Short mmCIF file of C-alpha atoms in Angstrom, two decimals:
data_model
loop_
_atom_site.label_atom_id
_atom_site.label_comp_id
_atom_site.label_asym_id
_atom_site.label_seq_id
_atom_site.Cartn_x
_atom_site.Cartn_y
_atom_site.Cartn_z
CA ASN A 1 73.10 209.71 59.98
CA ALA A 2 70.35 208.29 57.84
CA GLY A 3 71.38 206.05 54.99
CA VAL A 4 70.35 206.37 51.38
CA MET A 5 66.58 206.74 51.28
CA GLN A 6 64.56 205.56 48.33
CA ASN A 7 60.84 205.83 47.83
CA PRO A 8 58.55 204.31 47.11
CA ARG A 9 59.72 200.78 47.97
CA HIS A 10 57.16 199.31 45.60
CA LEU A 11 55.53 200.96 42.62
CA VAL A 12 52.90 199.52 40.30
CA ARG A 13 52.18 201.26 37.04
CA ARG A 14 50.03 200.42 34.05
CA ARG A 15 51.63 200.36 30.64
CA GLY A 16 51.92 203.88 29.28
CA GLN A 17 51.99 205.61 32.66
CA GLU A 18 54.92 207.47 34.15
CA ALA A 19 57.07 206.20 37.01
CA ARG A 20 58.97 208.53 39.33
CA LEU A 21 61.58 207.07 41.64
CA ARG A 22 63.14 209.20 44.35
CA CYS A 23 66.48 208.97 46.09
CA SER A 24 67.90 211.03 48.93
CA PRO A 25 71.65 210.42 49.28
CA MET A 26 73.48 210.08 52.54
CA LYS A 27 74.25 213.37 54.23
CA GLY A 28 77.44 214.84 52.85
CA HIS A 29 77.47 212.67 49.73
CA SER A 30 77.61 214.54 46.46
CA HIS A 31 77.70 211.61 44.03
CA VAL A 32 74.52 209.72 43.13
CA TYR A 33 74.24 206.59 40.99
CA TRP A 34 71.25 204.72 39.66
CA TYR A 35 71.42 201.00 38.90
CA ARG A 36 68.85 198.55 37.58
CA GLN A 37 68.73 194.98 38.72
CA LEU A 38 67.00 192.21 36.85
CA PRO A 39 66.97 188.55 37.91
CA GLU A 40 69.90 186.65 36.40
CA GLU A 41 71.39 189.87 35.01
CA GLY A 42 73.17 191.44 37.94
CA LEU A 43 73.45 195.14 38.56
CA LYS A 44 73.47 197.42 35.53
CA PHE A 45 74.75 200.99 35.75
CA MET A 46 72.34 203.58 34.42
CA VAL A 47 73.43 207.09 35.33
CA TYR A 48 75.81 209.04 37.55
CA LEU A 49 74.94 212.52 38.78
CA GLN A 50 76.28 215.27 40.93
CA LYS A 51 74.22 218.23 42.09
CA GLU A 52 72.55 219.82 39.05
CA ASN A 53 74.76 217.85 36.66
CA ILE A 54 74.49 214.57 34.79
CA ILE A 55 78.06 213.30 34.65
CA ASP A 56 77.58 209.99 32.86
CA GLU A 57 74.36 208.59 31.45
CA SER A 58 75.90 205.94 29.25
CA GLY A 59 73.74 203.22 30.79
CA MET A 60 70.43 204.97 30.32
CA PRO A 61 68.11 203.93 27.51
CA LYS A 62 67.98 206.71 24.94
CA GLU A 63 64.24 207.15 25.13
CA ARG A 64 61.72 207.45 27.95
CA PHE A 65 64.31 207.51 30.76
CA SER A 66 65.65 210.64 32.42
CA ALA A 67 67.34 211.53 35.69
CA GLU A 68 68.02 214.66 37.66
CA PHE A 69 69.66 215.69 40.91
CA PRO A 70 68.52 219.23 41.64
CA LYS A 71 70.21 221.69 43.93
CA GLU A 72 67.51 221.07 46.51
CA GLY A 73 65.65 217.83 47.03
CA PRO A 74 66.14 214.24 46.05
CA SER A 75 67.45 212.72 42.87
CA ILE A 76 64.66 211.58 40.56
CA LEU A 77 64.69 208.77 38.02
CA ARG A 78 61.80 209.23 35.65
CA ILE A 79 60.47 206.63 33.26
CA GLN A 80 57.84 207.80 30.81
CA GLN A 81 55.34 205.56 29.05
CA VAL A 82 56.42 202.50 30.96
CA VAL A 83 56.42 199.08 29.30
CA ARG A 84 56.47 195.60 30.84
CA GLY A 85 60.20 195.33 30.20
CA ASP A 86 60.81 198.22 32.60
CA SER A 87 59.75 196.01 35.52
CA ALA A 88 62.83 195.65 37.71
CA ALA A 89 64.40 196.73 40.96
CA TYR A 90 66.00 200.17 40.72
CA PHE A 91 68.72 201.01 43.20
CA CYS A 92 70.20 204.34 44.08
CA ALA A 93 73.63 204.67 45.65
CA SER A 94 75.61 207.61 46.92
CA SER A 95 79.25 208.18 47.73
CA GLN A 96 82.00 210.65 48.21
CA LEU A 97 84.77 210.69 45.65
CA GLU A 98 86.68 207.42 45.27
CA THR A 99 85.10 205.70 48.27
CA GLU A 100 82.58 202.94 48.67
CA ALA A 101 79.03 203.57 47.53
CA PHE A 102 76.13 203.11 49.91
CA PHE A 103 72.89 201.74 48.54
CA GLY A 104 69.27 202.39 49.25
CA GLN A 105 66.73 199.61 49.70
CA GLY A 106 65.57 199.96 46.13
CA THR A 107 62.29 200.60 44.36
CA ARG A 108 60.62 197.58 42.84
CA LEU A 109 58.72 198.68 39.79
CA THR A 110 56.04 196.43 38.39
CA VAL A 111 54.38 197.33 35.12
CA VAL A 112 51.02 195.68 34.56
CA ALA B 1 87.43 199.95 30.38
CA GLN B 2 87.06 198.38 33.77
CA SER B 3 85.35 195.03 34.26
CA VAL B 4 84.65 192.58 37.05
CA ALA B 5 84.12 188.84 36.73
CA GLN B 6 82.54 186.55 39.26
CA PRO B 7 83.00 183.15 37.64
CA GLU B 8 80.59 181.25 39.88
CA ASP B 9 76.84 181.88 39.75
CA GLN B 10 76.42 179.84 42.92
CA VAL B 11 78.61 178.57 45.73
CA ASN B 12 77.44 175.87 48.10
CA VAL B 13 79.14 175.24 51.42
CA ALA B 14 78.29 173.41 54.63
CA GLU B 15 77.88 175.39 57.81
CA GLY B 16 81.14 175.59 59.72
CA ASN B 17 83.29 175.09 56.63
CA PRO B 18 85.42 177.82 55.10
CA LEU B 19 83.97 179.68 52.15
CA THR B 20 85.47 181.47 49.17
CA VAL B 21 83.64 183.61 46.64
CA LYS B 22 85.82 184.44 43.66
CA CYS B 23 86.31 187.76 41.91
CA THR B 24 88.72 188.90 39.23
CA TYR B 25 88.98 192.38 37.83
CA SER B 26 90.36 194.31 34.90
CA VAL B 27 91.22 197.89 35.77
CA SER B 28 93.88 200.27 34.53
CA GLY B 29 96.24 201.45 37.22
CA ASN B 30 95.64 200.83 40.88
CA PRO B 31 92.16 199.54 41.59
CA TYR B 32 89.76 200.24 44.39
CA LEU B 33 87.94 196.99 45.14
CA PHE B 34 84.77 196.32 47.11
CA TRP B 35 82.51 193.52 48.27
CA TYR B 36 78.81 193.91 48.94
CA VAL B 37 76.14 191.53 50.20
CA GLN B 38 72.47 191.57 49.24
CA TYR B 39 69.77 189.80 51.20
CA PRO B 40 66.40 189.08 49.53
CA ASN B 41 64.37 192.18 48.74
CA ARG B 42 67.01 194.44 50.23
CA GLY B 43 69.65 196.83 48.95
CA LEU B 44 73.35 196.09 48.76
CA GLN B 45 75.27 196.34 52.01
CA PHE B 46 78.94 197.27 52.01
CA LEU B 47 81.20 194.54 53.44
CA LEU B 48 84.77 195.62 52.88
CA LYS B 49 87.15 197.45 50.57
CA TYR B 50 90.72 197.49 49.37
CA ILE B 51 92.25 200.84 48.55
CA THR B 52 95.91 200.43 49.42
CA GLY B 53 98.08 198.82 52.07
CA ASP B 54 97.79 195.27 53.38
CA ASN B 55 96.61 192.77 50.81
CA LEU B 56 94.37 191.06 53.36
CA VAL B 57 91.38 193.20 54.20
CA LYS B 58 89.00 192.47 57.05
CA GLY B 59 85.38 193.51 56.95
CA SER B 60 81.98 193.06 58.49
CA TYR B 61 80.51 189.80 59.83
CA GLY B 62 83.87 188.01 59.90
CA PHE B 63 84.48 188.31 56.16
CA GLU B 64 87.87 189.09 54.68
CA ALA B 65 89.26 189.42 51.18
CA GLU B 66 92.70 189.05 49.72
CA PHE B 67 93.98 191.37 47.03
CA ASN B 68 96.31 189.60 44.60
CA LYS B 69 97.76 192.00 42.08
CA SER B 70 99.53 189.39 39.95
CA GLN B 71 96.35 187.36 39.55
CA THR B 72 94.11 190.45 39.45
CA SER B 73 91.86 188.79 42.01
CA PHE B 74 90.01 189.87 45.11
CA HIS B 75 88.42 186.73 46.54
CA LEU B 76 86.05 186.95 49.49
CA LYS B 77 86.65 184.50 52.31
CA LYS B 78 85.33 183.48 55.68
CA PRO B 79 86.89 180.80 57.91
CA SER B 80 83.59 179.34 59.13
CA ALA B 81 80.35 179.81 57.23
CA LEU B 82 76.99 180.43 58.89
CA VAL B 83 73.56 179.62 57.46
CA SER B 84 72.77 183.33 57.86
CA ASP B 85 75.58 184.14 55.40
CA SER B 86 73.38 182.79 52.60
CA ALA B 87 72.84 185.75 50.27
CA LEU B 88 73.92 187.28 46.98
CA TYR B 89 77.46 188.67 46.95
CA PHE B 90 78.73 191.33 44.57
CA CYS B 91 82.29 192.31 43.82
CA ALA B 92 82.93 195.83 42.49
CA ALA B 93 85.92 197.70 41.10
CA LEU B 94 86.69 201.36 40.69
CA GLN B 95 89.54 202.66 38.63
CA GLY B 96 91.51 205.42 40.30
CA GLY B 97 90.24 208.73 38.95
CA SER B 98 86.99 207.17 37.79
CA TYR B 99 83.68 207.78 39.49
CA ILE B 100 81.57 204.82 38.48
CA PRO B 101 82.07 201.45 40.17
CA THR B 102 81.59 198.40 37.99
CA PHE B 103 79.87 195.41 39.53
CA GLY B 104 80.17 191.72 38.85
CA ARG B 105 77.07 189.67 38.07
CA GLY B 106 76.84 188.42 41.62
CA THR B 107 77.37 185.02 43.26
CA SER B 108 74.65 183.31 45.22
CA LEU B 109 76.11 181.79 48.39
CA ILE B 110 74.13 178.97 49.93
CA VAL B 111 75.23 177.67 53.30
CA HIS B 112 73.69 174.34 54.21
CA PRO B 113 72.98 173.44 57.85
#
């Protein structure tokens, strides 16, 4: 049973480009979460999704950021027109209802 | 709203000594509580959880945690620390009926040889 798979592990984008981060949850998990981690700031919740539905996006910046979890395929976190402040580690986690979440290895985004 | 506090940014302990990493929570109703460990450039790994039952929960790598309802705490402990335990530790809480776990800021554990 493969764990949560994220790709790419490292992503470098120039300012103004788009970044697409992918996450395949663990088999059988229907809940997907995205978190952002910055040094000295801990883990910040961004968005919670179930298949084809965004349940809670209260942690997402209002502009440039979007997420989806289609019926088929991985969950995607999309950042348009990236800026230097978007540089961070982005983690995806998946779970079943009211159980522990399992995390992927993360995507480290660097904006140059 | 649920919240988790890890009051120590860093904990230093000598190898072989017992270690404690502190966590307090604020959750309505009965909480689900979790500990995770993160090694450099890696994702978070699940260590242990409290859902219900015995207040002392045993987890991976010899770690355990004690749920204390009156003090709203869920401290992580290990009787004898190893240098390889050095990592970043996160406490998380989930309110029953909620779907989104809240994480503490993390505590860096450094075990000295």
